[in-house]
């Protein structure tokens, strides 16, 4: 079963095709820099796909610009899965930058998705991340106060 999470953690979802590492790297660099969390996530995805850290770095360097071809989804379901992967990748650093959103909107337009589809996916994935963080916090033991 393939993971839909760009950080390589299994989300429990089967997916027809994963986005190329180059597309994810290009998206993550859309705002002009690659956050450490984003780089670690790309290395993790690359490792899961059988690439070394050096190979991932080569992909990252090559994905800096407009030379990365966006995938063409074969159907609406695949387009939705791709946009979901892209949004998850954008949220790794905790924020969808203006430039990342423009990248998402460009892809959506080429995949016959609406700007509303992008906004709803961003909102849904932010909510999912928030709920996941709350669950983690609830599982932590309460801090004891020193007297």
PDB file of C-alpha atoms in Angstrom:
ATOM      1  CA  UNK A   1       0.000   0.000   0.000  1.00  0.00           C
ATOM      2  CA  UNK A   2       1.437   3.391  -0.986  1.00  0.00           C
ATOM      3  CA  UNK A   3       1.401   6.329   1.339  1.00  0.00           C
ATOM      4  CA  UNK A   4      -0.321   9.577   0.380  1.00  0.00           C
ATOM      5  CA  UNK A   5       1.703  11.485   2.974  1.00  0.00           C
ATOM      6  CA  UNK A   6       4.616  13.400   1.560  1.00  0.00           C
ATOM      7  CA  UNK A   7       6.600  12.772   4.735  1.00  0.00           C
ATOM      8  CA  UNK A   8       6.408   9.030   4.136  1.00  0.00           C
ATOM      9  CA  UNK A   9       4.133   8.153   7.029  1.00  0.00           C
ATOM     10  CA  UNK A  10       1.377   5.763   6.072  1.00  0.00           C
ATOM     11  CA  UNK A  11      -1.999   7.441   6.110  1.00  0.00           C
ATOM     12  CA  UNK A  12      -3.889   4.229   5.458  1.00  0.00           C
ATOM     13  CA  UNK A  13      -4.915   5.353   1.985  1.00  0.00           C
ATOM     14  CA  UNK A  14      -4.180   3.506  -1.233  1.00  0.00           C
ATOM     15  CA  UNK A  15      -3.206   5.795  -4.064  1.00  0.00           C
ATOM     16  CA  UNK A  16      -2.961   5.071  -7.779  1.00  0.00           C
ATOM     17  CA  UNK A  17       0.213   7.047  -8.314  1.00  0.00           C
ATOM     18  CA  UNK A  18       2.388   9.187  -6.108  1.00  0.00           C
ATOM     19  CA  UNK A  19       3.684  12.532  -7.199  1.00  0.00           C
ATOM     20  CA  UNK A  20       7.290  12.625  -8.282  1.00  0.00           C
ATOM     21  CA  UNK A  21       9.796  13.771  -5.719  1.00  0.00           C
ATOM     22  CA  UNK A  22      10.728  16.586  -8.110  1.00  0.00           C
ATOM     23  CA  UNK A  23       7.151  17.939  -8.102  1.00  0.00           C
ATOM     24  CA  UNK A  24       7.050  17.874  -4.296  1.00  0.00           C
ATOM     25  CA  UNK A  25      10.479  19.528  -4.108  1.00  0.00           C
ATOM     26  CA  UNK A  26       9.448  22.221  -6.608  1.00  0.00           C
ATOM     27  CA  UNK A  27       6.282  22.949  -4.629  1.00  0.00           C
ATOM     28  CA  UNK A  28       8.158  23.138  -1.332  1.00  0.00           C
ATOM     29  CA  UNK A  29      10.632  25.591  -2.882  1.00  0.00           C
ATOM     30  CA  UNK A  30       7.930  27.776  -4.449  1.00  0.00           C
ATOM     31  CA  UNK A  31       8.322  30.341  -1.656  1.00  0.00           C
ATOM     32  CA  UNK A  32      12.033  30.717  -2.374  1.00  0.00           C
ATOM     33  CA  UNK A  33      13.452  28.507   0.363  1.00  0.00           C
ATOM     34  CA  UNK A  34      13.333  24.946   1.600  1.00  0.00           C
ATOM     35  CA  UNK A  35      12.572  24.672   5.314  1.00  0.00           C
ATOM     36  CA  UNK A  36      14.521  22.033   7.274  1.00  0.00           C
ATOM     37  CA  UNK A  37      11.291  20.122   7.942  1.00  0.00           C
ATOM     38  CA  UNK A  38      10.548  20.094   4.218  1.00  0.00           C
ATOM     39  CA  UNK A  39      14.040  18.827   3.392  1.00  0.00           C
ATOM     40  CA  UNK A  40      13.765  16.050   6.013  1.00  0.00           C
ATOM     41  CA  UNK A  41      10.354  15.050   4.610  1.00  0.00           C
ATOM     42  CA  UNK A  42      11.757  14.870   1.069  1.00  0.00           C
ATOM     43  CA  UNK A  43      14.692  12.729   2.254  1.00  0.00           C
ATOM     44  CA  UNK A  44      12.250  10.433   4.055  1.00  0.00           C
ATOM     45  CA  UNK A  45      10.064  10.070   0.960  1.00  0.00           C
ATOM     46  CA  UNK A  46      13.137   9.507  -1.186  1.00  0.00           C
ATOM     47  CA  UNK A  47      14.440   6.824   1.167  1.00  0.00           C
ATOM     48  CA  UNK A  48      11.066   5.090   1.073  1.00  0.00           C
ATOM     49  CA  UNK A  49      11.329   5.158  -2.716  1.00  0.00           C
ATOM     50  CA  UNK A  50      14.830   3.684  -2.659  1.00  0.00           C
ATOM     51  CA  UNK A  51      16.872   6.879  -3.132  1.00  0.00           C
ATOM     52  CA  UNK A  52      19.938   7.869  -1.159  1.00  0.00           C
ATOM     53  CA  UNK A  53      20.149  11.252   0.576  1.00  0.00           C
ATOM     54  CA  UNK A  54      22.606  12.384  -2.120  1.00  0.00           C
ATOM     55  CA  UNK A  55      20.148  11.433  -4.857  1.00  0.00           C
ATOM     56  CA  UNK A  56      17.383  13.343  -3.079  1.00  0.00           C
ATOM     57  CA  UNK A  57      19.663  16.405  -2.863  1.00  0.00           C
ATOM     58  CA  UNK A  58      20.221  16.143  -6.617  1.00  0.00           C
ATOM     59  CA  UNK A  59      16.446  16.058  -7.173  1.00  0.00           C
ATOM     60  CA  UNK A  60      16.002  19.071  -4.877  1.00  0.00           C
ATOM     61  CA  UNK A  61      18.657  21.088  -6.727  1.00  0.00           C
ATOM     62  CA  UNK A  62      17.135  20.128 -10.085  1.00  0.00           C
ATOM     63  CA  UNK A  63      13.627  21.070  -8.976  1.00  0.00           C
ATOM     64  CA  UNK A  64      14.547  24.681  -8.297  1.00  0.00           C
ATOM     65  CA  UNK A  65      12.794  26.503 -11.142  1.00  0.00           C
ATOM     66  CA  UNK A  66      10.160  25.971 -13.761  1.00  0.00           C
ATOM     67  CA  UNK A  67      11.822  22.916 -15.273  1.00  0.00           C
ATOM     68  CA  UNK A  68       9.628  20.436 -13.382  1.00  0.00           C
ATOM     69  CA  UNK A  69       6.743  19.157 -15.426  1.00  0.00           C
ATOM     70  CA  UNK A  70       3.471  18.888 -13.528  1.00  0.00           C
ATOM     71  CA  UNK A  71       1.699  15.548 -13.736  1.00  0.00           C
ATOM     72  CA  UNK A  72      -1.450  15.190 -15.799  1.00  0.00           C
ATOM     73  CA  UNK A  73      -4.015  13.242 -13.794  1.00  0.00           C
ATOM     74  CA  UNK A  74      -5.933  10.593 -15.689  1.00  0.00           C
ATOM     75  CA  UNK A  75      -9.223  11.302 -13.890  1.00  0.00           C
ATOM     76  CA  UNK A  76     -10.864  13.548 -11.301  1.00  0.00           C
ATOM     77  CA  UNK A  77     -10.113  11.179  -8.412  1.00  0.00           C
ATOM     78  CA  UNK A  78      -6.412  11.151  -9.245  1.00  0.00           C
ATOM     79  CA  UNK A  79      -6.448  14.966  -9.552  1.00  0.00           C
ATOM     80  CA  UNK A  80      -7.943  15.194  -6.052  1.00  0.00           C
ATOM     81  CA  UNK A  81      -5.317  12.793  -4.685  1.00  0.00           C
ATOM     82  CA  UNK A  82      -2.516  14.805  -6.282  1.00  0.00           C
ATOM     83  CA  UNK A  83      -3.790  18.106  -4.890  1.00  0.00           C
ATOM     84  CA  UNK A  84      -4.121  16.477  -1.459  1.00  0.00           C
ATOM     85  CA  UNK A  85      -0.492  15.275  -1.595  1.00  0.00           C
ATOM     86  CA  UNK A  86       0.606  18.743  -2.673  1.00  0.00           C
ATOM     87  CA  UNK A  87      -1.311  20.436   0.140  1.00  0.00           C
ATOM     88  CA  UNK A  88       0.182  18.033   2.688  1.00  0.00           C
ATOM     89  CA  UNK A  89       3.633  18.809   1.327  1.00  0.00           C
ATOM     90  CA  UNK A  90       2.907  22.544   1.581  1.00  0.00           C
ATOM     91  CA  UNK A  91       1.812  22.199   5.200  1.00  0.00           C
ATOM     92  CA  UNK A  92       4.939  20.371   6.383  1.00  0.00           C
ATOM     93  CA  UNK A  93       6.456  23.660   7.544  1.00  0.00           C
ATOM     94  CA  UNK A  94       3.122  24.642   9.105  1.00  0.00           C
ATOM     95  CA  UNK A  95       2.175  27.186   6.461  1.00  0.00           C
ATOM     96  CA  UNK A  96       0.935  27.360   2.875  1.00  0.00           C
ATOM     97  CA  UNK A  97       2.778  30.361   1.494  1.00  0.00           C
ATOM     98  CA  UNK A  98       1.295  32.640  -1.145  1.00  0.00           C
ATOM     99  CA  UNK A  99       3.700  31.165  -3.695  1.00  0.00           C
ATOM    100  CA  UNK A 100       2.807  27.595  -2.752  1.00  0.00           C
ATOM    101  CA  UNK A 101      -0.871  28.454  -3.063  1.00  0.00           C
ATOM    102  CA  UNK A 102      -0.228  29.912  -6.542  1.00  0.00           C
ATOM    103  CA  UNK A 103       1.527  26.656  -7.480  1.00  0.00           C
ATOM    104  CA  UNK A 104      -1.455  24.675  -6.167  1.00  0.00           C
ATOM    105  CA  UNK A 105      -3.907  26.878  -8.074  1.00  0.00           C
ATOM    106  CA  UNK A 106      -1.870  26.501 -11.277  1.00  0.00           C
ATOM    107  CA  UNK A 107      -1.925  22.719 -10.928  1.00  0.00           C
ATOM    108  CA  UNK A 108      -5.637  22.755 -10.078  1.00  0.00           C
ATOM    109  CA  UNK A 109      -6.429  24.781 -13.165  1.00  0.00           C
ATOM    110  CA  UNK A 110      -4.507  22.380 -15.400  1.00  0.00           C
ATOM    111  CA  UNK A 111      -6.273  19.424 -13.722  1.00  0.00           C
ATOM    112  CA  UNK A 112      -9.732  20.970 -14.124  1.00  0.00           C
ATOM    113  CA  UNK A 113     -10.125  21.584 -10.401  1.00  0.00           C
ATOM    114  CA  UNK A 114     -11.500  24.861  -9.109  1.00  0.00           C
ATOM    115  CA  UNK A 115      -9.871  27.333  -6.711  1.00  0.00           C
ATOM    116  CA  UNK A 116     -12.583  26.279  -4.249  1.00  0.00           C
ATOM    117  CA  UNK A 117     -11.294  22.690  -4.453  1.00  0.00           C
ATOM    118  CA  UNK A 118      -7.846  23.958  -3.446  1.00  0.00           C
ATOM    119  CA  UNK A 119      -9.200  26.097  -0.581  1.00  0.00           C
ATOM    120  CA  UNK A 120     -11.338  23.222   0.737  1.00  0.00           C
ATOM    121  CA  UNK A 121      -8.419  20.794   0.558  1.00  0.00           C
ATOM    122  CA  UNK A 122      -6.157  23.223   2.427  1.00  0.00           C
ATOM    123  CA  UNK A 123      -8.811  23.738   5.119  1.00  0.00           C
ATOM    124  CA  UNK A 124      -9.461  19.984   5.433  1.00  0.00           C
ATOM    125  CA  UNK A 125      -5.751  19.130   5.696  1.00  0.00           C
ATOM    126  CA  UNK A 126      -5.102  21.928   8.222  1.00  0.00           C
ATOM    127  CA  UNK A 127      -7.976  20.571  10.313  1.00  0.00           C
ATOM    128  CA  UNK A 128      -6.565  17.037  10.041  1.00  0.00           C
ATOM    129  CA  UNK A 129      -3.117  18.221  11.162  1.00  0.00           C
ATOM    130  CA  UNK A 130      -4.646  20.182  14.054  1.00  0.00           C
ATOM    131  CA  UNK A 131      -6.607  17.111  15.195  1.00  0.00           C
ATOM    132  CA  UNK A 132      -3.487  14.960  14.910  1.00  0.00           C
ATOM    133  CA  UNK A 133      -1.502  17.442  17.021  1.00  0.00           C
ATOM    134  CA  UNK A 134      -4.266  17.555  19.652  1.00  0.00           C
ATOM    135  CA  UNK A 135      -4.266  13.773  19.843  1.00  0.00           C
ATOM    136  CA  UNK A 136      -0.491  13.749  20.388  1.00  0.00           C
ATOM    137  CA  UNK A 137      -0.789  16.389  23.122  1.00  0.00           C
ATOM    138  CA  UNK A 138      -3.535  14.417  24.876  1.00  0.00           C
ATOM    139  CA  UNK A 139      -1.293  11.350  24.953  1.00  0.00           C
ATOM    140  CA  UNK A 140       1.509  13.199  26.727  1.00  0.00           C
ATOM    141  CA  UNK A 141       1.622  12.811  30.505  1.00  0.00           C
ATOM    142  CA  UNK A 142       0.684  15.943  32.431  1.00  0.00           C
ATOM    143  CA  UNK A 143       3.590  18.055  33.606  1.00  0.00           C
ATOM    144  CA  UNK A 144       4.133  17.877  37.332  1.00  0.00           C
ATOM    145  CA  UNK A 145       4.560  21.156  39.166  1.00  0.00           C
ATOM    146  CA  UNK A 146       7.512  21.581  41.509  1.00  0.00           C
ATOM    147  CA  UNK A 147       6.801  22.945  44.979  1.00  0.00           C
TER     148      UNK A 147
END
